[in-house]
Amino acid sequence: MKKWIWTGENVTVRNHLHNTPKRPGQENRKRTASPLDVELTAGDRHPRLTRRDESDLNGYKKKALSSLIIVVVFFTAIITRLWYLQVERGEYYSRKADSNRVRSIEIAAPRGNIYDCKGREIVTNRPSFNVVWIRESNKINDDWLRHLTRLLRQDTTALLDKIRKMAGTPGHIPVRLAEDIDWETVARIENNRMHLPEIKIQVVPLRVYHYGNLASHLIGYMGEINKDELDKADKTLYRGGDLIGKMGLERLREHDLRGEKGHDNMEVNALGFEQQTLKGDEPMPGNDLHLTIDVELQKTAEEEMAANNRAGAVVMMEANTGRLLVLASAPELHLEEFVGGISQKAWKAMLDNPLHPLINKVVQGQYPPASTYKTITAFAGLAEGVITPDTPVFCPGSMRFGNRTYRCWKRGGHGSVSLRRALAESCDVYFYTVGLKLGVDRLAKYARMFGLGDKTGIEMEHEKPGIVPSSDWKRKRYNVKWHEGETLSVSIGQGYNLTTPLQVAQMTAVIANGGTLYKPAVVEKVINADGQVVNSFQPEVIARIPGQGRNLKRVREGMIDAVNSRRGTGREAQVDPQHGIIVGGKTGTAQVVRLAQYMHLREEDIPYKYRDHAWFTCFAPAVNPEVVVTVLVEHGLHGSSAAAPVAGKLLNRYFNDKFTEQHEKKPAQPTRSENRVALSHDMIADQEFMASEDSDNTGNHLHVETHGGQQQ
Amino acid sequence: MNMFHFDRRLLQNFDWVMLMMLFIVACLSYINLYSSTYVSGKGASPIFYKQLFFFATGLIAMLFLLFHDYHKIIKLSYAIYALILLLLLYTLLFVNPVSGAQRWIDLGFFNLQPSEPAKLSLILVLAACFAKTDAPGGYRLRDLIKPGILILLPFALILKQPDLWTALICCIIFVSMTLYVRLRWTTLTILGSMALGSVILAWKYLLKDYQRQRIETFLNPEADIMNHGYQIEQSKIAVGSGNIFGKGFLDGTQGHLQFLPEKHTDFAFAVWAEEWGFAGSAFLLGCYFFLLIWGLNVAMSAKDKLGSILAFGCVALIFWQALINLFMVMGFLPVVGVPLPIFSYGGSSLLTTMAAVALIMNVRMRSFPVQNGQQ
């Protein structure tokens, strides 16, 4: 105790009352009894609390004041910071807090279905069942793992591998243990519910192709989104691992088909495990596409092409609307090879295939139009007045121009021919003569009127425009003057001429419908999930050729003869006579290469790739044509034998279906049957008209009707 | 010892203001503790009751301290100091490390963290030492040898635990108190350069890897987002997302979904700021501010040197800890293990802080003449 008192004595306190100091330090030399000492020594009875050593305490007051300033400064800093965090950036941090705690799992939207023109399903979805593990406890339990491997009949290591791959991902994302399991397995898992506490069955829509590879170039396929696509895509709609249309309509109509993803929202804790379920949203199914394609006709076309292992294209189009009923490119693509990324080997095989399955020949294949082009030469000649239907041209089997001889396909010559026979028998010399009278530039002008040389604007990828040669074009392209001799080749559709099968179909449609160029269409209507029509097809006129109905009719007459006359080149395209339908068409044989070494070989001995392409394009019925069909068979040698039969089959099928349908509807819709009667009458009239060649009145009458019909 | 005098002074000059501020802050802390340790459906947690018990114990301790003149308490300072040093030594030698640090002595009902009372005992001995040493014209360097030794012993022992930030708090308190008494300019310059040198040396040789990493993380938080930078980021998100009026009691998402680390101890303020917003935080800070200002007022109006230094030391203890904690919560400092006095959960810290408050009140009560006493 004594020690502590001693300590107390040493505490010095400056006494201000006894000295008047100049500086506080100097008078501190004197020791006075401190109040503490006083308090302690004098006891509690007389504490001298009034005596305060002010000078020394003044120093402390100053220090305390500056401390006060420090405290104020720091507290101001804290309040400012608080203001900044909570008020200035409060919204930002609120969003961060929400993104911290709210996790959402996307629910895939069922993709829109694709139907044909009669409502038959081409592509739909089916539910596919995946087995997922919801990591509630994040512990792998041997018990359920053993159970599951037994039920799935899989290897434990395979499951563990999948779990290991997901180890780094946030806890709320389920681990996919098995994909697209069959219904029986689903049932087995559901029955063992109690043993598999954290295992769930996840339902995901998957694409089903009801007709296999039918119209594969048109419909396309889907695949996992790649980096390029993801970079370009709207980040709110797509994320890695999503499926996206890769080709064809699946790609072009992605915005219609995809629908909107739904979300399961949940609140998670810092470890990412679910705490409670929040309000989510249901996925919105994509829009359905109804195509103009008729699957049965399409199937017929594809089967015809496949039966002879042919490469080529088949187009069937409504002459008065531009609706495409058939759009086939042969050979078909094997879509299953593309799903999930195509293997290098399969890709190479496709590239090396001489039939070029990767090329969509309908719009990407460019071929000389060959004799099908003669319709344009004929029409241009009539429209420009350089020929009349009766202008005779003598065909001796060849024609001398400059210092070259231009042959007719018929060595013996056709003798004296006028327009109708020239078209029916495809006399080259006749069209050389007409072409020379017109000149290449006038020919080009008319070719463009029929839509050649331009993309048609159809909803397909990588469409080619083809080439309509003219003197301007040649100067620009090769910087060389046009030679008259080249006009001869052009006038029979050879030379620089290049067209796609779709363009030829379009051209035929213009001839058939009396001068209106329609944009070809494949989508009839788009219907949303509520069954409302989002948009529907309206015929779209690109251009009209006015006042030429009569001349076009003359071309049609020539084409009708080509199919129906004894010496016609397209006899194979005739339709079963029971329907009374008359077809008009034009064959074509496009030279691939003219090599001397192959000249005298028999056709079968020419190597495949040097054989000529076969064309056939036609319309039906002869009066008020409804449809046009264009067939191109690559290296098919002759339009008449390779291409025309395909068109004939298609037309047969088309009219069969049509009359069966009308027959079925007859009692319900009497007006239809009246139409049919009228149609039959027309056809009879037409047949009569064909018998008497110069009944112009009937022709005019028909022409007016046709024209009026279009304008409605 | 005449108890009669004490009673009268207690009644007449009792520091009601300080006591009220203590109660307000403590009340807010209990509201917050209830929320931060709340488990859905179970109500108040055991931790909550434990802290209530500590508060009650603290009140009794305060009453005991108030009954005794601070001069008497100061006389025991060296004994307390020695006892604390022994406890610190004991922890170092006999306590098994908990997650790499030896900080707690298990007393059965409660884990004592001796480094907490060490801060207060340091204030006591320093106050005693400074009040005794008489240095005209300011302290010379050699006058600081004794206080230097007094700080060095607990500093070294705490640093060895290792508990860098508590050790640093001791240093900061020492520096504050040394600056509070008068230093010669030369002394100040020498000490300043020495401090700078030792910081550099400490960075290079003394700091543990994880400590250096924390500081580096703080300087470049993006580099280490999932670790310490993550904790600071989550704390900032918690504070910032409180907006003006907060998410409401028990509705803070950052705290309740475990995004906040140490949410009832070091990051208690983040929970408060999240649930009560700027308004609630400003109120709490206002109370704190007023408590500190009042403490400084006590230091200013103390009747003698000892009282002034003692009160100042206690204010410094509360102020620096609060400041470092708040700076950490708001992302101005790396993650440091410094609690917010009174507000953070922790018995040792609460009892120490309450004792410091009691000392301030003690000085306040005895700085006035007795108005109707015997003269």
Short mmCIF file of C-alpha atoms in Angstrom, two decimals, chain A residues 4-5 7-8 10-14 25 28-29 36 39-40 44-45 47 49-50 52-53 56-57 60-61 63-65 67-68 70-72 74-75 77-79 81-83 85-87 89-94 96-97 100-101 267-270 275, chain B residues 1-2 5 9 69 71 75 78-79 131-132 134 136 179-182 233-234 236-237 239-241 243-244 247 253-254 257-259 273 277-278 281 285 289 292-293 296 300-305 308-309 312 319 323 326-327 330 332 367-369 374:
data_model
loop_
_atom_site.label_atom_id
_atom_site.label_comp_id
_atom_site.label_asym_id
_atom_site.label_seq_id
_atom_site.Cartn_x
_atom_site.Cartn_y
_atom_site.Cartn_z
CA TRP A 4 1.06 3.33 -4.18
CA ILE A 5 0.99 6.38 -1.97
CA THR A 7 3.42 7.03 -6.62
CA GLY A 8 0.68 9.46 -5.87
CA ASN A 10 5.08 12.12 -7.46
CA VAL A 11 2.14 13.29 -9.47
CA THR A 12 2.80 16.97 -10.04
CA VAL A 13 0.10 19.43 -10.68
CA ARG A 14 0.90 22.99 -11.47
CA GLY A 25 6.80 25.51 -18.17
CA ASN A 28 6.46 24.13 -12.96
CA ARG A 29 9.83 23.82 -11.32
CA LEU A 36 -4.48 14.39 -5.50
CA GLU A 39 -7.16 14.72 -1.38
CA LEU A 40 -5.26 11.75 -0.19
CA ASP A 44 -12.01 13.26 2.39
CA ARG A 45 -13.18 15.90 4.72
CA PRO A 47 -11.04 18.14 -0.61
CA LEU A 49 -11.37 20.67 -5.61
CA THR A 50 -11.70 24.35 -6.34
CA ARG A 52 -7.43 23.83 -10.54
CA ASP A 53 -4.11 24.30 -12.24
CA ASP A 56 -1.38 23.33 -17.77
CA LEU A 57 -4.97 22.42 -18.35
CA TYR A 60 -4.91 20.23 -22.78
CA LYS A 61 -7.92 22.26 -23.73
CA LYS A 63 -5.24 19.71 -27.62
CA ALA A 64 -8.76 18.54 -26.87
CA LEU A 65 -10.09 21.20 -29.24
CA SER A 67 -8.83 16.49 -31.31
CA LEU A 68 -12.40 17.67 -31.65
CA ILE A 70 -9.99 15.67 -36.02
CA VAL A 71 -13.10 13.82 -34.84
CA VAL A 72 -15.33 16.18 -36.81
CA PHE A 74 -13.25 12.03 -39.77
CA PHE A 75 -16.96 11.86 -39.04
CA ALA A 77 -15.60 11.84 -44.13
CA ILE A 78 -17.63 8.87 -42.92
CA ILE A 79 -20.96 10.60 -43.44
CA ARG A 81 -18.85 8.21 -47.79
CA LEU A 82 -22.12 6.90 -46.42
CA TRP A 83 -24.02 9.43 -48.53
CA LEU A 85 -22.62 4.69 -51.06
CA GLN A 86 -26.25 4.80 -49.98
CA VAL A 87 -27.71 7.77 -51.79
CA ARG A 89 -24.83 4.98 -55.76
CA GLY A 90 -27.69 3.39 -53.86
CA GLU A 91 -29.44 2.19 -56.99
CA TYR A 92 -26.28 0.62 -58.31
CA TYR A 93 -25.66 -1.28 -55.09
CA SER A 94 -29.32 -2.29 -54.85
CA LYS A 96 -25.83 -5.57 -57.18
CA ALA A 97 -27.50 -6.89 -54.06
CA ASN A 100 -26.25 -11.34 -55.66
CA ARG A 101 -29.30 -13.03 -54.28
CA GLU A 267 -33.33 -16.53 -53.91
CA VAL A 268 -29.96 -18.04 -53.16
CA ASN A 269 -27.52 -17.60 -50.31
CA ALA A 270 -23.85 -16.77 -50.59
CA GLN A 275 -33.45 -20.34 -50.10
CA MET B 1 -13.10 6.40 3.02
CA ASN B 2 -16.27 8.29 3.53
CA HIS B 5 -19.23 12.28 0.06
CA ARG B 9 -21.21 13.81 -5.68
CA ASP B 69 -12.08 8.05 -7.49
CA HIS B 71 -6.94 8.66 -8.78
CA LYS B 75 -2.83 3.74 -8.48
CA TYR B 78 0.53 -0.93 -12.84
CA ALA B 79 -0.95 -3.92 -11.05
CA ALA B 131 0.64 12.70 -15.37
CA LYS B 132 3.60 11.96 -13.11
CA ASP B 134 6.99 16.69 -15.34
CA PRO B 136 8.96 21.81 -18.76
CA LEU B 179 0.75 13.86 -28.85
CA TYR B 180 -1.86 14.95 -26.31
CA VAL B 181 0.82 15.74 -23.77
CA ARG B 182 3.40 18.27 -24.87
CA GLU B 233 -17.23 -5.71 -51.93
CA GLN B 234 -20.09 -7.52 -50.18
CA LYS B 236 -20.08 -2.11 -49.73
CA ILE B 237 -23.03 -3.74 -51.50
CA VAL B 239 -24.21 -0.59 -47.10
CA GLY B 240 -25.00 0.86 -50.53
CA SER B 241 -28.14 -1.19 -51.11
CA ASN B 243 -30.42 3.42 -49.82
CA ILE B 244 -32.02 6.21 -47.79
CA LYS B 247 -34.55 -2.56 -46.40
CA THR B 253 -30.62 -9.69 -47.91
CA GLN B 254 -26.85 -9.35 -47.79
CA LEU B 257 -28.22 -14.75 -47.04
CA GLN B 258 -24.66 -14.98 -45.66
CA PHE B 259 -23.11 -12.71 -48.26
CA ALA B 273 -26.71 0.27 -42.77
CA GLY B 277 -30.41 2.97 -44.64
CA PHE B 278 -28.73 6.34 -44.60
CA SER B 281 -26.79 5.02 -40.10
CA LEU B 285 -23.15 7.85 -36.19
CA PHE B 289 -20.23 11.43 -32.54
CA LEU B 292 -17.03 11.14 -28.43
CA ILE B 293 -17.54 14.91 -28.35
CA LEU B 296 -13.53 15.23 -25.29
CA MET B 300 -11.24 19.51 -21.60
CA SER B 301 -13.00 20.28 -18.38
CA ALA B 302 -11.13 17.82 -16.19
CA LYS B 303 -9.87 19.29 -13.00
CA ASP B 304 -6.34 17.97 -13.39
CA LYS B 305 -3.78 16.65 -15.80
CA SER B 308 -7.69 15.01 -18.76
CA ILE B 309 -5.17 12.47 -20.08
CA PHE B 312 -8.66 11.61 -23.56
CA PHE B 319 -12.68 6.76 -31.54
CA LEU B 323 -13.02 4.85 -37.20
CA LEU B 326 -16.26 2.06 -40.18
CA PHE B 327 -13.57 2.72 -42.75
CA MET B 330 -17.22 1.29 -46.18
CA PHE B 332 -11.66 2.58 -47.16
CA SER B 367 -14.16 17.75 -12.16
CA PHE B 368 -16.64 20.03 -10.43
CA PRO B 369 -16.58 21.61 -7.02
CA GLN B 374 -18.53 21.71 3.12
#
